[in-house]
PDB file of N, CA, C and O in Angstrom:
ATOM      1  N   UNK A   1      29.394 -10.636   8.811  1.00 46.00           N
ATOM      2  CA  UNK A   1      28.282  -9.516   8.739  1.00 46.00           C
ATOM      3  C   UNK A   1      26.951  -9.910   8.557  1.00 46.00           C
ATOM      4  O   UNK A   1      27.087 -10.146   7.189  1.00 46.00           O
ATOM      5  N   UNK A   2      25.477 -10.226   9.357  1.00 52.00           N
ATOM      6  CA  UNK A   2      24.816  -9.638   8.887  1.00 52.00           C
ATOM      7  C   UNK A   2      24.530  -9.295   7.742  1.00 52.00           C
ATOM      8  O   UNK A   2      24.600  -7.718   8.882  1.00 52.00           O
ATOM      9  N   UNK A   3      23.394  -9.388   6.941  1.00 63.00           N
ATOM     10  CA  UNK A   3      22.529  -8.478   6.315  1.00 63.00           C
ATOM     11  C   UNK A   3      21.061  -7.735   6.790  1.00 63.00           C
ATOM     12  O   UNK A   3      20.721  -8.807   7.170  1.00 63.00           O
ATOM     13  N   UNK A   4      20.774  -6.857   6.450  1.00 74.00           N
ATOM     14  CA  UNK A   4      19.726  -6.540   7.214  1.00 74.00           C
ATOM     15  C   UNK A   4      18.849  -6.094   5.985  1.00 74.00           C
ATOM     16  O   UNK A   4      18.732  -5.235   5.492  1.00 74.00           O
ATOM     17  N   UNK A   5      18.236  -7.156   6.343  1.00 82.00           N
ATOM     18  CA  UNK A   5      17.272  -7.317   4.911  1.00 82.00           C
ATOM     19  C   UNK A   5      15.548  -6.917   5.094  1.00 82.00           C
ATOM     20  O   UNK A   5      15.217  -7.349   6.311  1.00 82.00           O
ATOM     21  N   UNK A   6      14.842  -6.291   4.341  1.00 84.00           N
ATOM     22  CA  UNK A   6      13.570  -6.458   4.938  1.00 84.00           C
ATOM     23  C   UNK A   6      12.564  -7.242   3.160  1.00 84.00           C
ATOM     24  O   UNK A   6      13.080  -7.015   2.574  1.00 84.00           O
ATOM     25  N   UNK A   7      11.626  -7.674   4.473  1.00 93.00           N
ATOM     26  CA  UNK A   7      10.731  -8.383   2.842  1.00 93.00           C
ATOM     27  C   UNK A   7       9.520  -7.910   2.708  1.00 93.00           C
ATOM     28  O   UNK A   7       8.406  -7.195   3.331  1.00 93.00           O
ATOM     29  N   UNK A   8      10.097  -8.086   0.996  1.00 93.00           N
ATOM     30  CA  UNK A   8       8.597  -7.207   0.344  1.00 93.00           C
ATOM     31  C   UNK A   8       7.720  -8.101  -0.238  1.00 93.00           C
ATOM     32  O   UNK A   8       8.046  -8.997  -1.225  1.00 93.00           O
ATOM     33  N   UNK A   9       5.985  -7.714  -0.024  1.00 94.00           N
ATOM     34  CA  UNK A   9       5.035  -9.352  -0.712  1.00 94.00           C
ATOM     35  C   UNK A   9       4.522  -7.956  -1.448  1.00 94.00           C
ATOM     36  O   UNK A   9       3.937  -7.086  -1.415  1.00 94.00           O
ATOM     37  N   UNK A  10       4.536  -8.572  -3.172  1.00 93.00           N
ATOM     38  CA  UNK A  10       3.512  -7.652  -4.160  1.00 93.00           C
ATOM     39  C   UNK A  10       2.070  -8.462  -4.026  1.00 93.00           C
ATOM     40  O   UNK A  10       2.183  -9.981  -4.573  1.00 93.00           O
ATOM     41  N   UNK A  11       1.044  -7.760  -3.822  1.00 89.00           N
ATOM     42  CA  UNK A  11      -0.953  -8.788  -3.960  1.00 89.00           C
ATOM     43  C   UNK A  11      -0.287  -8.769  -4.761  1.00 89.00           C
ATOM     44  O   UNK A  11      -0.631  -7.998  -5.275  1.00 89.00           O
ATOM     45  N   UNK A  12      -1.821 -10.033  -5.436  1.00 87.00           N
ATOM     46  CA  UNK A  12      -2.117  -9.452  -6.478  1.00 87.00           C
ATOM     47  C   UNK A  12      -3.222  -9.060  -6.774  1.00 87.00           C
ATOM     48  O   UNK A  12      -3.320  -7.898  -7.817  1.00 87.00           O
ATOM     49  N   UNK A  13      -4.020  -7.829  -5.241  1.00 82.00           N
ATOM     50  CA  UNK A  13      -5.315  -7.023  -6.009  1.00 82.00           C
ATOM     51  C   UNK A  13      -5.104  -6.195  -4.503  1.00 82.00           C
ATOM     52  O   UNK A  13      -6.249  -5.141  -4.597  1.00 82.00           O
ATOM     53  N   UNK A  14      -3.688  -5.621  -4.528  1.00 85.00           N
ATOM     54  CA  UNK A  14      -3.374  -4.676  -3.417  1.00 85.00           C
ATOM     55  C   UNK A  14      -2.537  -3.555  -3.096  1.00 85.00           C
ATOM     56  O   UNK A  14      -1.863  -4.060  -3.994  1.00 85.00           O
ATOM     57  N   UNK A  15      -2.302  -3.833  -1.995  1.00 92.00           N
ATOM     58  CA  UNK A  15      -0.957  -3.304  -1.957  1.00 92.00           C
ATOM     59  C   UNK A  15       0.544  -3.788  -2.188  1.00 92.00           C
ATOM     60  O   UNK A  15       0.332  -4.932  -1.637  1.00 92.00           O
ATOM     61  N   UNK A  16       1.561  -3.246  -1.977  1.00 94.00           N
ATOM     62  CA  UNK A  16       2.394  -3.778  -1.579  1.00 94.00           C
ATOM     63  C   UNK A  16       3.113  -4.020  -0.360  1.00 94.00           C
ATOM     64  O   UNK A  16       3.123  -2.766   0.000  1.00 94.00           O
ATOM     65  N   UNK A  17       3.299  -4.969   0.901  1.00 95.00           N
ATOM     66  CA  UNK A  17       3.362  -5.427   2.117  1.00 95.00           C
ATOM     67  C   UNK A  17       4.901  -4.830   1.705  1.00 95.00           C
ATOM     68  O   UNK A  17       5.557  -5.942   1.658  1.00 95.00           O
ATOM     69  N   UNK A  18       5.655  -4.363   2.637  1.00 95.00           N
ATOM     70  CA  UNK A  18       6.772  -3.921   3.583  1.00 95.00           C
ATOM     71  C   UNK A  18       7.156  -3.870   5.286  1.00 95.00           C
ATOM     72  O   UNK A  18       6.134  -3.792   5.447  1.00 95.00           O
ATOM     73  N   UNK A  19       8.011  -5.664   5.262  1.00 96.00           N
ATOM     74  CA  UNK A  19       8.087  -5.208   6.599  1.00 96.00           C
ATOM     75  C   UNK A  19       9.227  -4.887   7.378  1.00 96.00           C
ATOM     76  O   UNK A  19       9.744  -5.034   6.164  1.00 96.00           O
ATOM     77  N   UNK A  20       8.885  -4.431   8.159  1.00 92.00           N
ATOM     78  CA  UNK A  20       9.671  -3.587   9.509  1.00 92.00           C
ATOM     79  C   UNK A  20       9.916  -2.263   9.203  1.00 92.00           C
ATOM     80  O   UNK A  20       9.153  -1.587   7.723  1.00 92.00           O
ATOM     81  N   UNK A  21      10.665  -1.041   9.721  1.00 93.00           N
ATOM     82  CA  UNK A  21      10.442  -0.060   9.235  1.00 93.00           C
ATOM     83  C   UNK A  21      10.814   0.545   7.907  1.00 93.00           C
ATOM     84  O   UNK A  21      11.980  -0.408   7.920  1.00 93.00           O
ATOM     85  N   UNK A  22      10.088   1.540   7.192  1.00 93.00           N
ATOM     86  CA  UNK A  22      11.058   1.744   6.022  1.00 93.00           C
ATOM     87  C   UNK A  22      11.256   3.296   6.143  1.00 93.00           C
ATOM     88  O   UNK A  22       9.893   3.933   6.484  1.00 93.00           O
ATOM     89  N   UNK A  23      12.203   3.633   5.414  1.00 94.00           N
ATOM     90  CA  UNK A  23      12.049   4.720   4.773  1.00 94.00           C
ATOM     91  C   UNK A  23      11.672   4.943   3.177  1.00 94.00           C
ATOM     92  O   UNK A  23      11.970   3.829   2.402  1.00 94.00           O
ATOM     93  N   UNK A  24      10.339   6.185   2.591  1.00 94.00           N
ATOM     94  CA  UNK A  24       9.676   6.023   1.829  1.00 94.00           C
ATOM     95  C   UNK A  24       9.773   7.009   0.915  1.00 94.00           C
ATOM     96  O   UNK A  24       9.537   8.746   1.668  1.00 94.00           O
ATOM     97  N   UNK A  25      10.449   7.719  -0.151  1.00 94.00           N
ATOM     98  CA  UNK A  25      10.807   8.308  -1.146  1.00 94.00           C
ATOM     99  C   UNK A  25       9.309   8.591  -1.872  1.00 94.00           C
ATOM    100  O   UNK A  25       9.322   7.976  -3.165  1.00 94.00           O
ATOM    101  N   UNK A  26       8.592  10.090  -1.416  1.00 90.00           N
ATOM    102  CA  UNK A  26       7.709   9.683  -3.219  1.00 90.00           C
ATOM    103  C   UNK A  26       8.757  10.838  -3.830  1.00 90.00           C
ATOM    104  O   UNK A  26       9.441  11.096  -4.410  1.00 90.00           O
ATOM    105  N   UNK A  27       7.288  10.847  -5.470  1.00 90.00           N
ATOM    106  CA  UNK A  27       8.253  11.218  -6.519  1.00 90.00           C
ATOM    107  C   UNK A  27       8.805  12.801  -6.270  1.00 90.00           C
ATOM    108  O   UNK A  27       9.651  13.027  -6.886  1.00 90.00           O
ATOM    109  N   UNK A  28       7.671  13.789  -5.071  1.00 94.00           N
ATOM    110  CA  UNK A  28       8.694  14.956  -5.328  1.00 94.00           C
ATOM    111  C   UNK A  28       9.498  14.728  -4.340  1.00 94.00           C
ATOM    112  O   UNK A  28      10.254  15.915  -4.001  1.00 94.00           O
ATOM    113  N   UNK A  29      10.123  13.798  -3.921  1.00 95.00           N
ATOM    114  CA  UNK A  29      11.632  13.364  -3.409  1.00 95.00           C
ATOM    115  C   UNK A  29      11.823  14.094  -1.302  1.00 95.00           C
ATOM    116  O   UNK A  29      12.580  13.614  -0.755  1.00 95.00           O
ATOM    117  N   UNK A  30      10.290  14.088  -1.352  1.00 94.00           N
ATOM    118  CA  UNK A  30       9.756  14.214   0.243  1.00 94.00           C
ATOM    119  C   UNK A  30       9.870  13.103   0.853  1.00 94.00           C
ATOM    120  O   UNK A  30       9.509  11.227   0.153  1.00 94.00           O
ATOM    121  N   UNK A  31      10.872  12.431   1.727  1.00 95.00           N
ATOM    122  CA  UNK A  31      10.969  10.716   2.791  1.00 95.00           C
ATOM    123  C   UNK A  31      10.006  11.165   3.776  1.00 95.00           C
ATOM    124  O   UNK A  31      10.314  11.577   4.856  1.00 95.00           O
ATOM    125  N   UNK A  32       9.562   9.942   3.481  1.00 93.00           N
ATOM    126  CA  UNK A  32       8.567   9.776   4.664  1.00 93.00           C
ATOM    127  C   UNK A  32       9.139   8.145   5.518  1.00 93.00           C
ATOM    128  O   UNK A  32       9.114   7.453   4.729  1.00 93.00           O
ATOM    129  N   UNK A  33       9.023   7.711   7.308  1.00 94.00           N
ATOM    130  CA  UNK A  33       9.346   6.970   7.556  1.00 94.00           C
ATOM    131  C   UNK A  33       8.393   6.740   8.480  1.00 94.00           C
ATOM    132  O   UNK A  33       7.190   6.410   8.858  1.00 94.00           O
ATOM    133  N   UNK A  34       7.934   5.410   8.407  1.00 94.00           N
ATOM    134  CA  UNK A  34       6.933   3.906   8.296  1.00 94.00           C
ATOM    135  C   UNK A  34       7.943   2.967   9.734  1.00 94.00           C
ATOM    136  O   UNK A  34       8.905   2.556   9.128  1.00 94.00           O
ATOM    137  N   UNK A  35       7.395   2.959  11.484  1.00 95.00           N
ATOM    138  CA  UNK A  35       8.244   2.187  11.908  1.00 95.00           C
ATOM    139  C   UNK A  35       7.491   0.979  12.469  1.00 95.00           C
ATOM    140  O   UNK A  35       7.574   0.189  13.173  1.00 95.00           O
ATOM    141  N   UNK A  36       6.374   1.349  11.726  1.00 94.00           N
ATOM    142  CA  UNK A  36       5.616   0.263  11.574  1.00 94.00           C
ATOM    143  C   UNK A  36       5.860  -1.552  11.436  1.00 94.00           C
ATOM    144  O   UNK A  36       6.976  -1.518  10.721  1.00 94.00           O
ATOM    145  N   UNK A  37       5.527  -2.323  12.199  1.00 95.00           N
ATOM    146  CA  UNK A  37       5.984  -4.050  11.601  1.00 95.00           C
ATOM    147  C   UNK A  37       5.580  -3.987  10.118  1.00 95.00           C
ATOM    148  O   UNK A  37       6.936  -4.650   9.832  1.00 95.00           O
ATOM    149  N   UNK A  38       4.043  -3.585   9.644  1.00 95.00           N
ATOM    150  CA  UNK A  38       4.354  -3.792   8.286  1.00 95.00           C
ATOM    151  C   UNK A  38       3.401  -2.843   7.327  1.00 95.00           C
ATOM    152  O   UNK A  38       2.758  -1.843   8.323  1.00 95.00           O
ATOM    153  N   UNK A  39       4.296  -1.698   6.684  1.00 95.00           N
ATOM    154  CA  UNK A  39       3.792  -0.836   6.167  1.00 95.00           C
ATOM    155  C   UNK A  39       3.230  -1.512   4.967  1.00 95.00           C
ATOM    156  O   UNK A  39       3.578  -2.141   4.179  1.00 95.00           O
ATOM    157  N   UNK A  40       2.141  -0.742   3.981  1.00 95.00           N
ATOM    158  CA  UNK A  40       1.012  -1.338   3.173  1.00 95.00           C
ATOM    159  C   UNK A  40       1.094   0.356   2.166  1.00 95.00           C
ATOM    160  O   UNK A  40       0.844   1.185   2.484  1.00 95.00           O
ATOM    161  N   UNK A  41       1.493  -0.338   0.866  1.00 94.00           N
ATOM    162  CA  UNK A  41       1.783   1.120   0.341  1.00 94.00           C
ATOM    163  C   UNK A  41       0.979   0.924  -1.070  1.00 94.00           C
ATOM    164  O   UNK A  41       1.208  -0.608  -1.394  1.00 94.00           O
ATOM    165  N   UNK A  42       0.269   1.806  -0.988  1.00 93.00           N
ATOM    166  CA  UNK A  42      -0.680   2.342  -2.488  1.00 93.00           C
ATOM    167  C   UNK A  42       0.556   1.603  -3.831  1.00 93.00           C
ATOM    168  O   UNK A  42       1.296   2.511  -3.779  1.00 93.00           O
ATOM    169  N   UNK A  43      -0.453   0.727  -4.091  1.00 91.00           N
ATOM    170  CA  UNK A  43       0.124   1.318  -5.782  1.00 91.00           C
ATOM    171  C   UNK A  43      -1.650   0.473  -6.670  1.00 91.00           C
ATOM    172  O   UNK A  43      -1.001   1.175  -8.172  1.00 91.00           O
ATOM    173  N   UNK A  44      -2.304   1.303  -6.620  1.00 89.00           N
ATOM    174  CA  UNK A  44      -3.008   1.483  -7.331  1.00 89.00           C
ATOM    175  C   UNK A  44      -4.024   3.015  -7.534  1.00 89.00           C
ATOM    176  O   UNK A  44      -4.393   3.476  -8.674  1.00 89.00           O
ATOM    177  N   UNK A  45      -3.303   3.893  -6.848  1.00 86.00           N
ATOM    178  CA  UNK A  45      -3.169   5.380  -7.434  1.00 86.00           C
ATOM    179  C   UNK A  45      -4.823   5.981  -6.462  1.00 86.00           C
ATOM    180  O   UNK A  45      -4.806   6.946  -6.320  1.00 86.00           O
ATOM    181  N   UNK A  46      -5.506   4.855  -5.530  1.00 88.00           N
ATOM    182  CA  UNK A  46      -7.219   5.149  -5.412  1.00 88.00           C
ATOM    183  C   UNK A  46      -6.859   5.622  -3.877  1.00 88.00           C
ATOM    184  O   UNK A  46      -7.839   6.524  -3.446  1.00 88.00           O
ATOM    185  N   UNK A  47      -5.924   5.187  -3.310  1.00 90.00           N
ATOM    186  CA  UNK A  47      -5.393   5.789  -2.050  1.00 90.00           C
ATOM    187  C   UNK A  47      -5.350   7.678  -1.655  1.00 90.00           C
ATOM    188  O   UNK A  47      -5.211   7.930  -2.496  1.00 90.00           O
ATOM    189  N   UNK A  48      -6.232   7.935  -0.720  1.00 91.00           N
ATOM    190  CA  UNK A  48      -6.144   9.850   0.424  1.00 91.00           C
ATOM    191  C   UNK A  48      -5.260   9.873   1.066  1.00 91.00           C
ATOM    192  O   UNK A  48      -4.920  10.123   1.041  1.00 91.00           O
ATOM    193  N   UNK A  49      -4.363   8.603   1.051  1.00 89.00           N
ATOM    194  CA  UNK A  49      -3.047   8.772   2.081  1.00 89.00           C
ATOM    195  C   UNK A  49      -1.958   8.372   1.834  1.00 89.00           C
ATOM    196  O   UNK A  49      -0.687   8.193   2.402  1.00 89.00           O
ATOM    197  N   UNK A  50      -1.604   8.153   0.309  1.00 89.00           N
ATOM    198  CA  UNK A  50      -0.795   7.978  -0.507  1.00 89.00           C
ATOM    199  C   UNK A  50       0.470   8.826   0.344  1.00 89.00           C
ATOM    200  O   UNK A  50       0.426   9.736   0.064  1.00 89.00           O
ATOM    201  N   UNK A  51       1.904   7.927   0.132  1.00 92.00           N
ATOM    202  CA  UNK A  51       2.319   6.918  -0.529  1.00 92.00           C
ATOM    203  C   UNK A  51       1.165   5.129   0.421  1.00 92.00           C
ATOM    204  O   UNK A  51       1.403   4.673  -0.858  1.00 92.00           O
ATOM    205  N   UNK A  52       1.316   5.848   1.786  1.00 93.00           N
ATOM    206  CA  UNK A  52      -0.092   4.439   1.997  1.00 93.00           C
ATOM    207  C   UNK A  52      -1.280   4.559   1.577  1.00 93.00           C
ATOM    208  O   UNK A  52      -1.563   4.819   1.223  1.00 93.00           O
ATOM    209  N   UNK A  53      -1.226   3.026   1.600  1.00 92.00           N
ATOM    210  CA  UNK A  53      -2.729   2.114   1.189  1.00 92.00           C
ATOM    211  C   UNK A  53      -3.824   2.721   2.067  1.00 92.00           C
ATOM    212  O   UNK A  53      -3.501   2.184   4.033  1.00 92.00           O
ATOM    213  N   UNK A  54      -4.746   3.252   1.857  1.00 91.00           N
ATOM    214  CA  UNK A  54      -6.319   3.369   3.061  1.00 91.00           C
ATOM    215  C   UNK A  54      -6.820   2.265   2.361  1.00 91.00           C
ATOM    216  O   UNK A  54      -8.552   2.535   2.943  1.00 91.00           O
ATOM    217  N   UNK A  55      -7.027   1.321   2.073  1.00 88.00           N
ATOM    218  CA  UNK A  55      -7.879   0.042   1.646  1.00 88.00           C
ATOM    219  C   UNK A  55      -8.920   0.724   0.044  1.00 88.00           C
ATOM    220  O   UNK A  55      -9.951   0.244  -0.284  1.00 88.00           O
ATOM    221  N   UNK A  56      -8.589   1.591  -0.689  1.00 87.00           N
ATOM    222  CA  UNK A  56      -9.175   2.419  -1.160  1.00 87.00           C
ATOM    223  C   UNK A  56      -9.341   1.151  -2.431  1.00 87.00           C
ATOM    224  O   UNK A  56     -10.639   1.030  -3.266  1.00 87.00           O
ATOM    225  N   UNK A  57      -8.941   0.267  -2.662  1.00 84.00           N
ATOM    226  CA  UNK A  57      -8.538  -0.534  -3.714  1.00 84.00           C
ATOM    227  C   UNK A  57      -9.680  -1.455  -3.657  1.00 84.00           C
ATOM    228  O   UNK A  57     -10.511  -2.369  -4.318  1.00 84.00           O
ATOM    229  N   UNK A  58     -10.149  -1.488  -2.548  1.00 82.00           N
ATOM    230  CA  UNK A  58     -11.504  -2.543  -2.296  1.00 82.00           C
ATOM    231  C   UNK A  58     -13.032  -2.229  -3.013  1.00 82.00           C
ATOM    232  O   UNK A  58     -13.687  -3.075  -3.386  1.00 82.00           O
ATOM    233  N   UNK A  59     -12.840  -0.949  -3.116  1.00 74.00           N
ATOM    234  CA  UNK A  59     -13.925  -0.502  -3.934  1.00 74.00           C
ATOM    235  C   UNK A  59     -13.578  -1.099  -5.822  1.00 74.00           C
ATOM    236  O   UNK A  59     -12.685  -0.286  -6.231  1.00 74.00           O
ATOM    237  N   UNK A  60     -14.993  -1.399  -6.154  1.00 61.00           N
ATOM    238  CA  UNK A  60     -14.374  -1.894  -7.753  1.00 61.00           C
ATOM    239  C   UNK A  60     -16.201  -1.190  -8.603  1.00 61.00           C
ATOM    240  O   UNK A  60     -16.966  -1.557  -7.417  1.00 61.00           O
ATOM    241  N   UNK A  61     -16.406  -1.220  -9.307  1.00 52.00           N
ATOM    242  CA  UNK A  61     -17.520  -0.989 -10.273  1.00 52.00           C
ATOM    243  C   UNK A  61     -17.651  -2.370 -11.250  1.00 52.00           C
ATOM    244  O   UNK A  61     -16.994  -2.330 -11.485  1.00 52.00           O
ATOM    245  N   UNK A  62     -19.280  -2.233 -10.824  1.00 52.00           N
ATOM    246  CA  UNK A  62     -19.636  -3.993 -11.252  1.00 52.00           C
ATOM    247  C   UNK A  62     -19.610  -3.720 -13.064  1.00 52.00           C
ATOM    248  O   UNK A  62     -20.373  -2.913 -12.942  1.00 52.00           O
ATOM    249  N   UNK A  63     -19.368  -4.655 -13.545  1.00 50.00           N
ATOM    250  CA  UNK A  63     -19.735  -4.407 -15.160  1.00 50.00           C
ATOM    251  C   UNK A  63     -20.818  -3.601 -15.492  1.00 50.00           C
ATOM    252  O   UNK A  63     -20.097  -2.152 -15.569  1.00 50.00           O
ATOM    253  N   UNK A  64     -21.815  -4.204 -15.687  1.00 38.00           N
ATOM    254  CA  UNK A  64     -23.109  -3.094 -16.192  1.00 38.00           C
ATOM    255  C   UNK A  64     -23.601  -2.516 -15.709  1.00 38.00           C
ATOM    256  O   UNK A  64     -24.427  -1.667 -15.878  1.00 38.00           O
ATOM    257  N   UNK A  65     -23.785  -2.728 -13.903  1.00 45.00           N
ATOM    258  CA  UNK A  65     -24.621  -1.927 -13.280  1.00 45.00           C
ATOM    259  C   UNK A  65     -24.618  -0.883 -12.820  1.00 45.00           C
ATOM    260  O   UNK A  65     -25.072  -0.135 -12.725  1.00 45.00           O
ATOM    261  N   UNK A  66     -22.512  -0.658 -12.820  1.00 46.00           N
ATOM    262  CA  UNK A  66     -22.279   0.654 -12.220  1.00 46.00           C
ATOM    263  C   UNK A  66     -23.000   0.718 -10.863  1.00 46.00           C
ATOM    264  O   UNK A  66     -22.026   2.088 -10.543  1.00 46.00           O
ATOM    265  N   UNK A  67     -22.567   0.073 -10.183  1.00 44.00           N
ATOM    266  CA  UNK A  67     -22.548  -0.044  -8.629  1.00 44.00           C
ATOM    267  C   UNK A  67     -21.540  -0.256  -7.982  1.00 44.00           C
ATOM    268  O   UNK A  67     -21.259  -1.172  -8.280  1.00 44.00           O
ATOM    269  N   UNK A  68     -21.106   0.473  -7.035  1.00 45.00           N
ATOM    270  CA  UNK A  68     -19.818   0.586  -6.378  1.00 45.00           C
ATOM    271  C   UNK A  68     -20.022  -0.561  -4.888  1.00 45.00           C
ATOM    272  O   UNK A  68     -21.188  -0.891  -4.395  1.00 45.00           O
ATOM    273  N   UNK A  69     -19.273  -1.842  -5.143  1.00 40.00           N
ATOM    274  CA  UNK A  69     -19.563  -2.237  -3.828  1.00 40.00           C
ATOM    275  C   UNK A  69     -18.299  -2.527  -2.405  1.00 40.00           C
ATOM    276  O   UNK A  69     -17.049  -2.161  -3.425  1.00 40.00           O
ATOM    277  N   UNK A  70     -18.306  -2.354  -1.646  1.00 43.00           N
ATOM    278  CA  UNK A  70     -17.516  -2.756  -0.657  1.00 43.00           C
ATOM    279  C   UNK A  70     -16.686  -3.851  -0.500  1.00 43.00           C
ATOM    280  O   UNK A  70     -16.667  -4.943  -0.731  1.00 43.00           O
ATOM    281  N   UNK A  71     -15.779  -3.977   0.881  1.00 40.00           N
ATOM    282  CA  UNK A  71     -15.063  -5.221   0.811  1.00 40.00           C
ATOM    283  C   UNK A  71     -16.158  -6.379   1.871  1.00 40.00           C
ATOM    284  O   UNK A  71     -16.998  -5.963   1.917  1.00 40.00           O
TER     285      UNK A  71
END
């Protein structure tokens, strides 16, 4: 019997990518289903759509200038 495995990719500077449909359980026990081919999960805590990534991780503050820059 073949196993049904999901591929999970941990990126260096962004979300965790999960390939295939997935059920995500949040810290409060709520379950959220994603039927997308690839689901991006937020690991930086900046997303307004947590547990899903909304690319907020792309905003970073430059050292001494204090200005934000985008993608």
